[in-house]
Each structure stands twice: as structure tokens, then as C-alpha cells.
Amino acid sequence: TIKALIFDLDGTLAETEETHRAAFNATFAAHGLDWHWSRDDYAVLLKTGGGKERLRAFQAGLPEAARLPEADIVRLHAEKTETFGRMIAEGAVGLRPGVEDLILHAREADMAIAMATTTSRPNVEVLARTCWGKPADRVFDVIASGDEVERKKPDPAIYRLALDRLGLPPRECLAFEDSHIGLQSARAAGLGVVITPSTYTEGEDFTGAAHCAPTLEQRNWPLILKAMLLSY
Ligand code: XBP
Ligand code: MG
């Protein structure tokens, strides 16, 4: 039986990437940097998981004279996290359809609920408080966040950390993801994966997913969970 569901945050629980992008751009502007990430730029930049890693990947494409020292990248990212938190607290996003019901259903079935995200812990906290009205550790039994692992998705480290904290083998858990890199990360940790593509990940390669649906809105979750168990 499945004993735990492990959720990705950005793109899966909520469509947060436009808010991340806005927070990055607001931070650049506040520092007088002439950097601005368009939607098209961001679609490419998202292939690098993690905000700090994304900033470094962006810099690598700039002429050397325009690059900032690592300490500035860390500071910019910390400010971006604060701005993002304010935007979320002001109600910039809600949970994607079906998320709340699925978690309620899983709780009724005595499953544990976990999070494996590339984003930083403060972002998990503000989203939980805004969308559920509770601290994150009262929504999720286990939280593994980006700042706790060296290598971000598609590396399996974050899912391995979540599994470790759950104390469960991968075959007793299911991962929920929206992206190709998230799918790769979860698969490499041995997990079956349900995919709900998000605005930025539509059209990506989801080969290897156990189930793919436009949203998590399903009236027959018990059946689907059972069918997926048989398929991997
Ligand atoms: C998505 C990410 C994150 C966010 C930005 O993570 O790659 O880096 O875009 O957040 P996931 P930070 O889908 O795994 O939740 O700036 O805090 O990294
Ligand atoms: Mg995601």
C-alpha cells in the first residue's frame, strides 16, 4: 500500500513561478541592475532548479565584467525571498485545483504527507500560512527544502531526504510533480510519479510518469492510487 504522498511545491501545489519571476525582477530593479527576465527567458532559466543556482546560470551567460561576486548573488537571493514572501502573503497565488481534496483524502486513508521542494524553507512557510492558515509542519509531516541539499533537482537528493525522514521505502510512496526535472529527480530516487503540468512546464517530456493529468482534480483518487500501485 501507499503510505505517503510527497509533493513538489512550485508548479504542483501552486502556480508560483510568475511570482518568483516578479520577485527576481523587483529585486534586480531595486538594486539598479538592468537585468530583467521575460517569460521566455524564465522558461529557459527554470531548467536550472534553485533560485541561487538560477542566478549563477544566468550570470554565466553575461560578459565577465557584468558578473557579480558570489556574496552579491547570495544577498540578491535573500532579498528576492523576502519580496516573494510578501507577495505570497498578500495573496498572489492560491492552491491548484484538487490539491486540498487530495491531501484530505490521503489523510483519511492514513497516509503521511510530505514535501520535496527546490525552493527555500521560508517560501514553504509563507505558502502554508497563506493557503492553509497553518504553519507548514501542521500541513506536512515531513518537509525537505532546497536549502538542505547540495544538489537540486534533477538530482534525487531532495527526494531521498524526504524518504529518509518518512522512514519509508520509495515503493510505499508516490511523488507529485509538474516538471521534467522534478520527474527525473523523483524517478532517480525510485518513486512512482504523478504529473500535473504547470504553465511553464506544459509540453515537457514526461516519459516515465505513472500518471499524467491536467490538474489534481479527481473524484476517484482511491482508484487511481490503486491503479498506479499496480503499474510500477
Ligand atoms: C522550483 C524552483 C525554485 C523556484 C525559486 O522548485 O526551482 O528554485 O523557482 O525558488 P520546486 P528559490 O518546483 O522543486 O518546488 O529562489 O527559493 O530557489
Ligand atoms: Mg515544480
Short mmCIF file of C-alpha atoms and ligand atoms in Angstrom, two decimals, residues 8-10 17 20 24 42 46 48-52 54 77 80-81 116-120 123 153 178, ligand 1:
data_model
loop_
_atom_site.label_atom_id
_atom_site.label_comp_id
_atom_site.label_asym_id
_atom_site.label_seq_id
_atom_site.Cartn_x
_atom_site.Cartn_y
_atom_site.Cartn_z
CA ASP A 8 6.69 19.26 -5.12
CA LEU A 9 5.78 22.87 -4.29
CA ASP A 10 6.37 25.28 -7.17
CA GLU A 17 6.69 30.72 -10.85
CA HIS A 20 9.12 34.07 -8.32
CA PHE A 24 13.51 38.37 -9.05
CA TYR A 42 12.43 32.44 -17.46
CA LEU A 46 13.78 27.31 -14.98
CA THR A 48 18.15 25.25 -13.52
CA GLY A 49 16.44 24.35 -10.24
CA GLY A 50 17.01 26.66 -7.28
CA GLY A 51 16.98 30.45 -7.25
CA LYS A 52 20.66 30.95 -6.38
CA ARG A 54 19.43 30.07 -11.48
CA HIS A 77 18.60 35.91 -3.50
CA LYS A 80 14.20 38.04 -3.56
CA THR A 81 12.98 35.54 -0.93
CA ALA A 116 10.20 17.76 -1.51
CA THR A 117 10.92 21.16 -2.99
CA THR A 118 13.82 23.01 -4.53
CA THR A 119 12.63 26.29 -3.08
CA SER A 120 13.86 27.66 0.24
CA ASN A 123 8.78 30.11 0.97
CA LYS A 153 16.52 18.55 -8.87
CA ASP A 178 4.88 19.37 -12.56
C1 XBP B 1 11.16 25.31 -8.19
C2 XBP B 1 12.43 26.04 -8.23
C3 XBP B 1 12.70 27.15 -7.30
C4 XBP B 1 11.91 28.42 -7.52
C5 XBP B 1 12.58 29.59 -6.86
O1 XBP B 1 11.19 24.40 -7.12
O2 XBP B 1 13.30 25.69 -8.99
O3 XBP B 1 14.06 27.44 -7.43
O4 XBP B 1 11.82 28.71 -8.90
O5 XBP B 1 12.73 29.41 -5.51
P1 XBP B 1 10.12 23.15 -6.92
P2 XBP B 1 14.09 29.80 -4.75
O6 XBP B 1 9.29 23.01 -8.17
O7 XBP B 1 11.02 21.98 -6.66
O8 XBP B 1 9.30 23.49 -5.70
O9 XBP B 1 14.52 31.14 -5.26
O10 XBP B 1 13.73 29.82 -3.28
O11 XBP B 1 15.09 28.72 -5.08
#
